[in-house]
Amino acid sequence: MRKIGVLTSGGDAPGMNAAIRAVVRKAIYHDLEVYGIKNGYQGLIEGNIEKLEIGSVGDIIQRGGTMLRSARCEEFKTDEGQQKGIEQLKKHEIEGLIVIGGDGSFRGAQKLTEKGYPCIGVPGTIDNDINGTDFTIGFDTALNTIIEAIDKIRDTATSHERTYIIEVMGRDAGDLALWAGLADGAESILIPEKADDFDDVISRLKRGHERGKKHSIIILAEGVGSGFSYGQRIQEATNLETRVTVLGYIQRGGSPTASDRVLASRLGAKAVDLLLEGKAGRMVGIQNNKIVDHNITDILSKQHTINDDMYKLSKELSI
Ligand code: F6P
């Protein structure tokens, strides 16, 4: 293999730049040429491709977002779109592709591999919803952003003795909400993986209030529904003054944490190793602090699950 490509796709995540840097530097270390594909699969279809050098990825390890930009591309879901992408790769004599993104991006990589074009996936999404890896790039940074925001909300919640519903991202996964809830001592954590027990939420609030608690924090994953409607239900059921904050896209930005930078560096480098070993259709990940790789099709066919012990613990600690 002489030339490889790298792209970022789907929702961006802090640490994607560190992963791009690792891919580029590791590839050049092994005397490969590396090409950056701009704007994800959309840029691939359009041939928006440029050669990356050692210096192209200087001063990006600490930056959020992705220097290659990202996009969600409907056309690439079609056979025609994938074919156009392969033609562009062949035109530039790129023999293997590293895709940094979430499960939607991996479906594209899976299709290209099925069509005979070798791809390796690197999990980059704040949602932490990919099987076969304990953590995805960006999750730790997003989590820390959420914690910082909740700590601030807590101050005003105490001053005004209010109940706060904080809606966090995660798409259909509850990891961000669960980890944030545990890290911030939330009264209740509502995630799509667990049935919403409204009575339990209400009785926790009432218990706390009777005990003289000055405020309450409830974390709701976006996959459960709207924070605003939930807040209204809570206010009606308890008569406690309730406010809602939807944290939104702030969760996707910012300088990556040390943990995300290290993870991204290790995963990006491993992806290059796999291409050099002649592997295709694999996803790299971290499990028990070991860098592993799995078949992308297997990963995509399994349902993401949350850590049940952590969920149980969050209930036990917020009695
Ligand atoms: O997958 C990352 C994520 O931020 C999800 O948490 C969220 O549901 C989604 O992307 C938002 O997507 P978009 O950027 O297309 O609005």
mmCIF file of C-alpha atoms and ligand atoms in Angstrom:
data_model
loop_
_atom_site.group_PDB
_atom_site.id
_atom_site.type_symbol
_atom_site.label_atom_id
_atom_site.label_comp_id
_atom_site.label_asym_id
_atom_site.label_seq_id
_atom_site.Cartn_x
_atom_site.Cartn_y
_atom_site.Cartn_z
ATOM 1 C CA MET A 1 0.000 0.000 0.000
ATOM 2 C CA ARG A 2 1.421 3.391 -1.016
ATOM 3 C CA LYS A 3 -1.422 5.885 -0.612
ATOM 4 C CA ILE A 4 -4.205 6.072 1.944
ATOM 5 C CA GLY A 5 -7.085 8.494 2.554
ATOM 6 C CA VAL A 6 -8.749 9.806 5.696
ATOM 7 C CA LEU A 7 -12.107 11.501 6.241
ATOM 8 C CA THR A 8 -14.344 12.563 9.117
ATOM 9 C CA SER A 9 -18.081 12.094 8.775
ATOM 10 C CA GLY A 10 -21.332 12.677 10.680
ATOM 11 C CA GLY A 11 -21.500 14.823 13.811
ATOM 12 C CA ASP A 12 -18.068 16.176 14.713
ATOM 13 C CA ALA A 13 -16.483 15.273 18.044
ATOM 14 C CA PRO A 14 -13.612 16.803 20.040
ATOM 15 C CA GLY A 15 -10.532 14.677 19.412
ATOM 16 C CA MET A 16 -11.217 14.080 15.725
ATOM 17 C CA ASN A 17 -8.280 16.381 14.919
ATOM 18 C CA ALA A 18 -5.992 14.367 17.181
ATOM 19 C CA ALA A 19 -7.112 11.222 15.326
ATOM 20 C CA ILE A 20 -6.430 12.824 11.911
ATOM 21 C CA ARG A 21 -2.997 13.883 13.147
ATOM 22 C CA ALA A 22 -2.223 10.346 14.327
ATOM 23 C CA VAL A 23 -3.308 8.839 10.992
ATOM 24 C CA VAL A 24 -1.229 11.305 8.983
ATOM 25 C CA ARG A 25 1.922 11.102 11.100
ATOM 26 C CA LYS A 26 1.796 7.323 11.514
ATOM 27 C CA ALA A 27 1.276 6.854 7.784
ATOM 28 C CA ILE A 28 4.152 9.188 6.880
ATOM 29 C CA TYR A 29 6.315 7.417 9.470
ATOM 30 C CA HIS A 30 5.686 4.249 7.439
ATOM 31 C CA ASP A 31 6.480 6.043 4.148
ATOM 32 C CA LEU A 32 2.873 6.198 2.980
ATOM 33 C CA GLU A 33 1.277 9.178 1.247
ATOM 34 C CA VAL A 34 -1.872 10.447 2.975
ATOM 35 C CA TYR A 35 -4.812 12.247 1.387
ATOM 36 C CA GLY A 36 -7.395 14.194 3.340
ATOM 37 C CA ILE A 37 -10.942 14.051 2.020
ATOM 38 C CA LYS A 38 -12.898 17.189 2.940
ATOM 39 C CA ASN A 39 -16.561 17.267 4.073
ATOM 40 C CA GLY A 40 -16.935 13.532 4.660
ATOM 41 C CA TYR A 41 -18.550 11.326 2.028
ATOM 42 C CA GLN A 42 -19.941 14.393 0.261
ATOM 43 C CA GLY A 43 -16.384 15.564 -0.420
ATOM 44 C CA LEU A 44 -15.436 12.063 -1.500
ATOM 45 C CA ILE A 45 -18.183 12.031 -4.144
ATOM 46 C CA GLU A 46 -17.099 15.491 -5.325
ATOM 47 C CA GLY A 47 -13.386 14.638 -5.332
ATOM 48 C CA ASN A 48 -12.571 17.241 -2.672
ATOM 49 C CA ILE A 49 -9.250 15.573 -1.885
ATOM 50 C CA GLU A 50 -5.832 16.984 -0.992
ATOM 51 C CA LYS A 51 -2.466 15.596 0.015
ATOM 52 C CA LEU A 52 -1.558 16.019 3.688
ATOM 53 C CA GLU A 53 1.993 16.501 4.913
ATOM 54 C CA ILE A 54 3.524 16.356 8.399
ATOM 55 C CA GLY A 55 2.935 20.107 8.795
ATOM 56 C CA SER A 56 -0.695 19.929 7.615
ATOM 57 C CA VAL A 57 -1.637 18.434 10.970
ATOM 58 C CA GLY A 58 0.570 20.643 13.157
ATOM 59 C CA ASP A 59 -1.116 22.634 15.926
ATOM 60 C CA ILE A 60 -4.417 20.765 15.715
ATOM 61 C CA ILE A 61 -4.129 18.184 18.515
ATOM 62 C CA GLN A 62 -5.672 20.647 20.995
ATOM 63 C CA ARG A 63 -8.476 21.891 18.725
ATOM 64 C CA GLY A 64 -12.114 20.815 18.748
ATOM 65 C CA GLY A 65 -14.047 20.194 15.523
ATOM 66 C CA THR A 66 -12.363 18.629 12.521
ATOM 67 C CA MET A 67 -9.886 20.284 10.148
ATOM 68 C CA LEU A 68 -11.260 18.023 7.389
ATOM 69 C CA ARG A 69 -14.800 19.318 8.058
ATOM 70 C CA SER A 70 -17.735 16.948 8.230
ATOM 71 C CA ALA A 71 -21.120 16.347 6.642
ATOM 72 C CA ARG A 72 -24.066 13.986 6.639
ATOM 73 C CA CYS A 73 -24.467 12.727 3.080
ATOM 74 C CA GLU A 74 -27.712 11.154 1.843
ATOM 75 C CA GLU A 75 -26.288 10.387 -1.611
ATOM 76 C CA PHE A 76 -23.611 8.133 -0.165
ATOM 77 C CA LYS A 77 -26.332 5.827 1.169
ATOM 78 C CA THR A 78 -27.088 4.894 -2.452
ATOM 79 C CA ASP A 79 -25.223 2.448 -4.650
ATOM 80 C CA GLU A 80 -24.574 5.223 -7.161
ATOM 81 C CA GLY A 81 -23.064 7.531 -4.537
ATOM 82 C CA GLN A 82 -20.757 4.798 -3.264
ATOM 83 C CA GLN A 83 -19.655 4.026 -6.810
ATOM 84 C CA LYS A 84 -18.833 7.690 -7.412
ATOM 85 C CA GLY A 85 -16.739 7.653 -4.228
ATOM 86 C CA ILE A 86 -14.802 4.592 -5.346
ATOM 87 C CA GLU A 87 -14.117 6.203 -8.735
ATOM 88 C CA GLN A 88 -12.635 9.258 -6.996
ATOM 89 C CA LEU A 89 -10.445 7.103 -4.776
ATOM 90 C CA LYS A 90 -9.214 5.137 -7.778
ATOM 91 C CA LYS A 91 -8.571 8.353 -9.722
ATOM 92 C CA HIS A 92 -6.294 9.553 -6.901
ATOM 93 C CA GLU A 93 -4.748 6.049 -6.596
ATOM 94 C CA ILE A 94 -5.773 5.889 -2.936
ATOM 95 C CA GLU A 95 -5.726 2.232 -1.907
ATOM 96 C CA GLY A 96 -7.253 2.300 1.576
ATOM 97 C CA LEU A 97 -9.548 4.636 3.507
ATOM 98 C CA ILE A 98 -9.785 5.497 7.209
ATOM 99 C CA VAL A 99 -13.214 6.755 8.269
ATOM 100 C CA ILE A 100 -13.494 8.645 11.558
ATOM 101 C CA GLY A 101 -17.101 8.937 12.701
ATOM 102 C CA GLY A 102 -20.088 7.161 14.236
ATOM 103 C CA ASP A 103 -22.297 4.282 13.181
ATOM 104 C CA GLY A 104 -23.761 6.083 10.142
ATOM 105 C CA SER A 105 -20.226 6.705 8.877
ATOM 106 C CA PHE A 106 -19.325 3.069 9.472
ATOM 107 C CA ARG A 107 -22.235 1.953 7.288
ATOM 108 C CA GLY A 108 -20.576 3.847 4.437
ATOM 109 C CA ALA A 109 -17.231 2.181 5.236
ATOM 110 C CA GLN A 110 -18.944 -1.204 5.356
ATOM 111 C CA LYS A 111 -20.502 -0.659 1.913
ATOM 112 C CA LEU A 112 -17.175 0.419 0.379
ATOM 113 C CA THR A 113 -15.469 -2.650 1.857
ATOM 114 C CA GLU A 114 -18.225 -4.906 0.468
ATOM 115 C CA LYS A 115 -17.579 -3.370 -2.939
ATOM 116 C CA GLY A 116 -13.920 -4.395 -2.633
ATOM 117 C CA TYR A 117 -12.513 -1.120 -1.329
ATOM 118 C CA PRO A 118 -10.603 -1.523 2.015
ATOM 119 C CA CYS A 119 -11.811 0.713 4.838
ATOM 120 C CA ILE A 120 -11.064 0.970 8.553
ATOM 121 C CA GLY A 121 -13.402 2.734 11.013
ATOM 122 C CA VAL A 122 -12.277 4.888 13.943
ATOM 123 C CA PRO A 123 -15.113 5.608 16.431
ATOM 124 C CA GLY A 124 -15.512 9.366 16.823
ATOM 125 C CA THR A 125 -18.780 10.577 18.339
ATOM 126 C CA ILE A 126 -19.776 12.241 21.594
ATOM 127 C CA ASP A 127 -22.611 9.700 21.970
ATOM 128 C CA ASN A 128 -20.457 6.707 23.055
ATOM 129 C CA ASP A 129 -22.985 4.482 21.295
ATOM 130 C CA ILE A 130 -20.658 2.177 19.338
ATOM 131 C CA ASN A 131 -20.280 -1.473 20.280
ATOM 132 C CA GLY A 132 -16.819 -3.006 20.554
ATOM 133 C CA THR A 133 -15.223 -0.015 22.269
ATOM 134 C CA ASP A 134 -15.506 1.145 25.863
ATOM 135 C CA PHE A 135 -15.176 4.759 24.727
ATOM 136 C CA THR A 136 -15.591 6.758 21.533
ATOM 137 C CA ILE A 137 -13.464 9.805 20.737
ATOM 138 C CA GLY A 138 -15.227 12.946 22.017
ATOM 139 C CA PHE A 139 -17.321 11.338 24.738
ATOM 140 C CA ASP A 140 -15.018 12.357 27.600
ATOM 141 C CA THR A 141 -14.805 15.976 26.440
ATOM 142 C CA ALA A 142 -18.573 16.269 25.967
ATOM 143 C CA LEU A 143 -19.114 14.751 29.385
ATOM 144 C CA ASN A 144 -16.805 17.299 30.992
ATOM 145 C CA THR A 145 -18.584 20.117 29.167
ATOM 146 C CA ILE A 146 -21.900 18.865 30.549
ATOM 147 C CA ILE A 147 -20.522 18.619 34.077
ATOM 148 C CA GLU A 148 -19.165 22.150 33.938
ATOM 149 C CA ALA A 149 -22.534 23.450 32.771
ATOM 150 C CA ILE A 150 -24.496 21.546 35.418
ATOM 151 C CA ASP A 151 -22.191 22.785 38.184
ATOM 152 C CA LYS A 152 -23.074 26.326 37.130
ATOM 153 C CA ILE A 153 -26.781 25.595 36.878
ATOM 154 C CA ARG A 154 -26.616 24.093 40.367
ATOM 155 C CA ASP A 155 -25.561 27.493 41.788
ATOM 156 C CA THR A 156 -28.602 29.288 40.458
ATOM 157 C CA ALA A 157 -30.859 26.307 41.174
ATOM 158 C CA THR A 158 -29.872 26.529 44.862
ATOM 159 C CA SER A 159 -30.319 30.294 45.043
ATOM 160 C CA HIS A 160 -33.842 30.050 43.656
ATOM 161 C CA GLU A 161 -34.769 26.654 45.125
ATOM 162 C CA ARG A 162 -35.779 25.328 41.741
ATOM 163 C CA THR A 163 -35.947 22.015 39.994
ATOM 164 C CA TYR A 164 -33.911 21.830 36.791
ATOM 165 C CA ILE A 165 -34.338 19.477 33.871
ATOM 166 C CA ILE A 166 -31.140 19.326 31.823
ATOM 167 C CA GLU A 167 -31.520 17.820 28.360
ATOM 168 C CA VAL A 168 -28.303 16.337 26.992
ATOM 169 C CA MET A 169 -27.375 14.866 23.611
ATOM 170 C CA GLY A 170 -26.723 11.213 22.818
ATOM 171 C CA ARG A 171 -29.168 10.478 20.009
ATOM 172 C CA ASP A 172 -30.702 7.075 20.975
ATOM 173 C CA ALA A 173 -28.096 6.363 23.635
ATOM 174 C CA GLY A 174 -28.127 7.311 27.309
ATOM 175 C CA ASP A 175 -24.387 7.190 28.051
ATOM 176 C CA LEU A 176 -23.832 10.949 28.252
ATOM 177 C CA ALA A 177 -26.862 11.345 30.537
ATOM 178 C CA LEU A 178 -25.931 8.393 32.727
ATOM 179 C CA TRP A 179 -22.298 9.380 33.207
ATOM 180 C CA ALA A 180 -23.173 13.046 33.703
ATOM 181 C CA GLY A 181 -25.898 12.135 36.185
ATOM 182 C CA LEU A 182 -23.558 9.984 38.214
ATOM 183 C CA ALA A 183 -20.749 12.546 38.066
ATOM 184 C CA ASP A 184 -23.066 15.334 39.134
ATOM 185 C CA GLY A 185 -25.250 13.568 41.666
ATOM 186 C CA ALA A 186 -28.506 14.077 39.774
ATOM 187 C CA GLU A 187 -31.733 13.076 41.554
ATOM 188 C CA SER A 188 -32.973 11.232 38.484
ATOM 189 C CA ILE A 189 -31.472 10.165 35.168
ATOM 190 C CA LEU A 190 -33.799 9.490 32.269
ATOM 191 C CA ILE A 191 -32.342 7.441 29.444
ATOM 192 C CA PRO A 192 -33.902 5.678 26.441
ATOM 193 C CA GLU A 193 -32.517 2.286 27.492
ATOM 194 C CA LYS A 194 -34.635 2.259 30.683
ATOM 195 C CA ALA A 195 -38.386 2.641 31.023
ATOM 196 C CA ASP A 196 -39.353 6.079 32.278
ATOM 197 C CA ASP A 197 -40.770 5.644 35.790
ATOM 198 C CA PHE A 198 -42.452 9.005 36.260
ATOM 199 C CA ASP A 199 -43.823 8.144 39.735
ATOM 200 C CA ASP A 200 -40.326 7.331 40.943
ATOM 201 C CA VAL A 201 -39.001 10.664 39.656
ATOM 202 C CA ILE A 202 -41.825 12.504 41.432
ATOM 203 C CA SER A 203 -41.407 10.683 44.731
ATOM 204 C CA ARG A 204 -37.634 11.376 44.715
ATOM 205 C CA LEU A 205 -38.357 15.067 44.179
ATOM 206 C CA LYS A 206 -40.951 15.175 46.931
ATOM 207 C CA ARG A 207 -38.710 13.273 49.372
ATOM 208 C CA GLY A 208 -35.868 15.701 48.739
ATOM 209 C CA HIS A 209 -38.115 18.712 49.138
ATOM 210 C CA GLU A 210 -39.526 17.427 52.434
ATOM 211 C CA ARG A 211 -35.958 16.860 53.650
ATOM 212 C CA GLY A 212 -35.257 20.556 53.015
ATOM 213 C CA LYS A 213 -33.303 20.120 49.782
ATOM 214 C CA LYS A 214 -32.766 23.442 48.076
ATOM 215 C CA HIS A 215 -32.748 22.269 44.491
ATOM 216 C CA SER A 216 -33.072 19.222 42.272
ATOM 217 C CA ILE A 217 -31.310 18.240 39.076
ATOM 218 C CA ILE A 218 -32.841 15.802 36.625
ATOM 219 C CA ILE A 219 -30.860 14.756 33.571
ATOM 220 C CA LEU A 220 -32.805 13.711 30.524
ATOM 221 C CA ALA A 221 -31.211 12.141 27.438
ATOM 222 C CA GLU A 222 -32.568 13.615 24.190
ATOM 223 C CA GLY A 223 -33.539 10.086 23.096
ATOM 224 C CA VAL A 224 -36.232 10.051 25.808
ATOM 225 C CA GLY A 225 -38.056 13.097 24.454
ATOM 226 C CA SER A 226 -38.285 16.845 24.906
ATOM 227 C CA GLY A 227 -36.908 18.386 28.089
ATOM 228 C CA PHE A 228 -39.541 21.129 27.861
ATOM 229 C CA SER A 229 -42.521 18.779 27.898
ATOM 230 C CA TYR A 230 -40.943 16.778 30.679
ATOM 231 C CA GLY A 231 -40.379 19.945 32.696
ATOM 232 C CA GLN A 232 -44.015 20.889 32.290
ATOM 233 C CA ARG A 233 -45.156 17.465 33.509
ATOM 234 C CA ILE A 234 -42.870 17.760 36.541
ATOM 235 C CA GLN A 235 -44.121 21.248 37.407
ATOM 236 C CA GLU A 236 -47.745 20.127 37.136
ATOM 237 C CA ALA A 237 -47.190 17.010 39.238
ATOM 238 C CA THR A 238 -45.127 18.622 42.021
ATOM 239 C CA ASN A 239 -45.989 22.297 41.957
ATOM 240 C CA LEU A 240 -42.239 22.941 42.391
ATOM 241 C CA GLU A 241 -40.799 25.787 40.354
ATOM 242 C CA THR A 242 -39.203 24.041 37.394
ATOM 243 C CA ARG A 243 -36.817 25.242 34.675
ATOM 244 C CA VAL A 244 -35.413 23.505 31.622
ATOM 245 C CA THR A 245 -32.001 23.824 29.963
ATOM 246 C CA VAL A 246 -31.236 22.155 26.642
ATOM 247 C CA LEU A 247 -27.442 22.083 26.456
ATOM 248 C CA GLY A 248 -27.388 21.546 22.673
ATOM 249 C CA TYR A 249 -24.347 21.925 20.431
ATOM 250 C CA ILE A 250 -22.075 23.327 23.131
ATOM 251 C CA GLN A 251 -21.569 19.637 23.948
ATOM 252 C CA ARG A 252 -19.895 18.987 20.597
ATOM 253 C CA GLY A 253 -17.274 21.742 20.770
ATOM 254 C CA GLY A 254 -14.226 22.669 22.772
ATOM 255 C CA SER A 255 -10.685 21.555 23.233
ATOM 256 C CA PRO A 256 -10.478 17.769 23.685
ATOM 257 C CA THR A 257 -9.567 16.426 27.123
ATOM 258 C CA ALA A 258 -6.234 14.668 27.611
ATOM 259 C CA SER A 259 -8.106 11.389 27.688
ATOM 260 C CA ASP A 260 -9.726 12.031 24.282
ATOM 261 C CA ARG A 261 -6.423 13.147 22.735
ATOM 262 C CA VAL A 262 -4.642 10.011 23.905
ATOM 263 C CA LEU A 263 -7.498 7.761 22.795
ATOM 264 C CA ALA A 264 -7.631 9.443 19.385
ATOM 265 C CA SER A 265 -3.864 9.114 18.929
ATOM 266 C CA ARG A 266 -3.905 5.411 19.805
ATOM 267 C CA LEU A 267 -6.920 4.589 17.638
ATOM 268 C CA GLY A 268 -5.774 6.629 14.635
ATOM 269 C CA ALA A 269 -2.362 4.951 14.662
ATOM 270 C CA LYS A 270 -3.903 1.486 14.977
ATOM 271 C CA ALA A 271 -6.101 2.129 11.940
ATOM 272 C CA VAL A 272 -2.983 2.747 9.825
ATOM 273 C CA ASP A 273 -1.395 -0.452 11.173
ATOM 274 C CA LEU A 274 -4.464 -2.437 10.108
ATOM 275 C CA LEU A 275 -4.360 -1.082 6.550
ATOM 276 C CA LEU A 276 -0.649 -1.918 6.388
ATOM 277 C CA GLU A 277 -1.462 -5.460 7.528
ATOM 278 C CA GLY A 278 -3.869 -5.732 4.602
ATOM 279 C CA LYS A 279 -7.001 -5.717 6.793
ATOM 280 C CA ALA A 280 -10.337 -4.298 5.628
ATOM 281 C CA GLY A 281 -13.809 -3.767 7.083
ATOM 282 C CA ARG A 282 -12.500 -3.459 10.648
ATOM 283 C CA MET A 283 -13.252 -0.946 13.386
ATOM 284 C CA VAL A 284 -10.642 -0.056 15.995
ATOM 285 C CA GLY A 285 -11.618 0.414 19.625
ATOM 286 C CA ILE A 286 -10.436 0.336 23.204
ATOM 287 C CA GLN A 287 -11.493 -2.367 25.642
ATOM 288 C CA ASN A 288 -9.995 -2.685 29.140
ATOM 289 C CA ASN A 289 -7.293 -0.223 28.037
ATOM 290 C CA LYS A 290 -6.227 -2.476 25.159
ATOM 291 C CA ILE A 291 -6.485 -1.359 21.544
ATOM 292 C CA VAL A 292 -8.613 -3.905 19.697
ATOM 293 C CA ASP A 293 -10.270 -4.282 16.318
ATOM 294 C CA HIS A 294 -13.544 -5.850 15.255
ATOM 295 C CA ASN A 295 -15.430 -6.644 12.093
ATOM 296 C CA ILE A 296 -17.543 -3.565 11.269
ATOM 297 C CA THR A 297 -20.523 -5.660 10.179
ATOM 298 C CA ASP A 298 -20.580 -7.453 13.559
ATOM 299 C CA ILE A 299 -20.346 -4.138 15.379
ATOM 300 C CA LEU A 300 -23.213 -2.626 13.405
ATOM 301 C CA SER A 301 -25.466 -5.645 13.892
ATOM 302 C CA LYS A 302 -25.451 -5.427 17.693
ATOM 303 C CA GLN A 303 -27.631 -3.194 19.818
ATOM 304 C CA HIS A 304 -25.724 -0.697 21.989
ATOM 305 C CA THR A 305 -26.275 -1.261 25.724
ATOM 306 C CA ILE A 306 -25.565 0.870 28.767
ATOM 307 C CA ASN A 307 -23.748 -0.165 31.922
ATOM 308 C CA ASP A 308 -26.530 -1.534 34.161
ATOM 309 C CA ASP A 309 -24.374 -1.457 37.298
ATOM 310 C CA MET A 310 -23.782 2.253 36.846
ATOM 311 C CA TYR A 311 -27.489 2.866 36.362
ATOM 312 C CA LYS A 312 -28.298 0.922 39.532
ATOM 313 C CA LEU A 313 -25.585 2.797 41.441
ATOM 314 C CA SER A 314 -26.976 6.165 40.326
ATOM 315 C CA LYS A 315 -30.319 5.182 41.890
ATOM 316 C CA GLU A 316 -28.697 3.988 45.091
ATOM 317 C CA LEU A 317 -26.699 7.195 45.516
ATOM 318 C CA SER A 318 -29.604 9.545 44.904
ATOM 319 C CA ILE A 319 -32.018 8.174 47.520
HETATM 320 O O1 F6P B 1 -24.201 12.017 16.993
HETATM 321 C C1 F6P B 1 -23.803 13.205 17.589
HETATM 322 C C2 F6P B 1 -24.972 14.123 17.774
HETATM 323 O O2 F6P B 1 -24.523 15.318 18.371
HETATM 324 C C3 F6P B 1 -26.130 13.548 18.570
HETATM 325 O O3 F6P B 1 -25.904 13.563 19.955
HETATM 326 C C4 F6P B 1 -27.266 14.415 18.129
HETATM 327 O O4 F6P B 1 -28.516 13.770 18.263
HETATM 328 C C5 F6P B 1 -26.948 14.632 16.663
HETATM 329 O O5 F6P B 1 -25.554 14.442 16.527
HETATM 330 C C6 F6P B 1 -27.298 15.981 16.108
HETATM 331 O O6 F6P B 1 -27.045 15.952 14.751
HETATM 332 P P1 F6P B 1 -26.968 17.216 13.781
HETATM 333 O O7 F6P B 1 -25.601 17.809 13.945
HETATM 334 O O8 F6P B 1 -27.151 16.651 12.421
HETATM 335 O O9 F6P B 1 -28.047 18.157 14.221
#
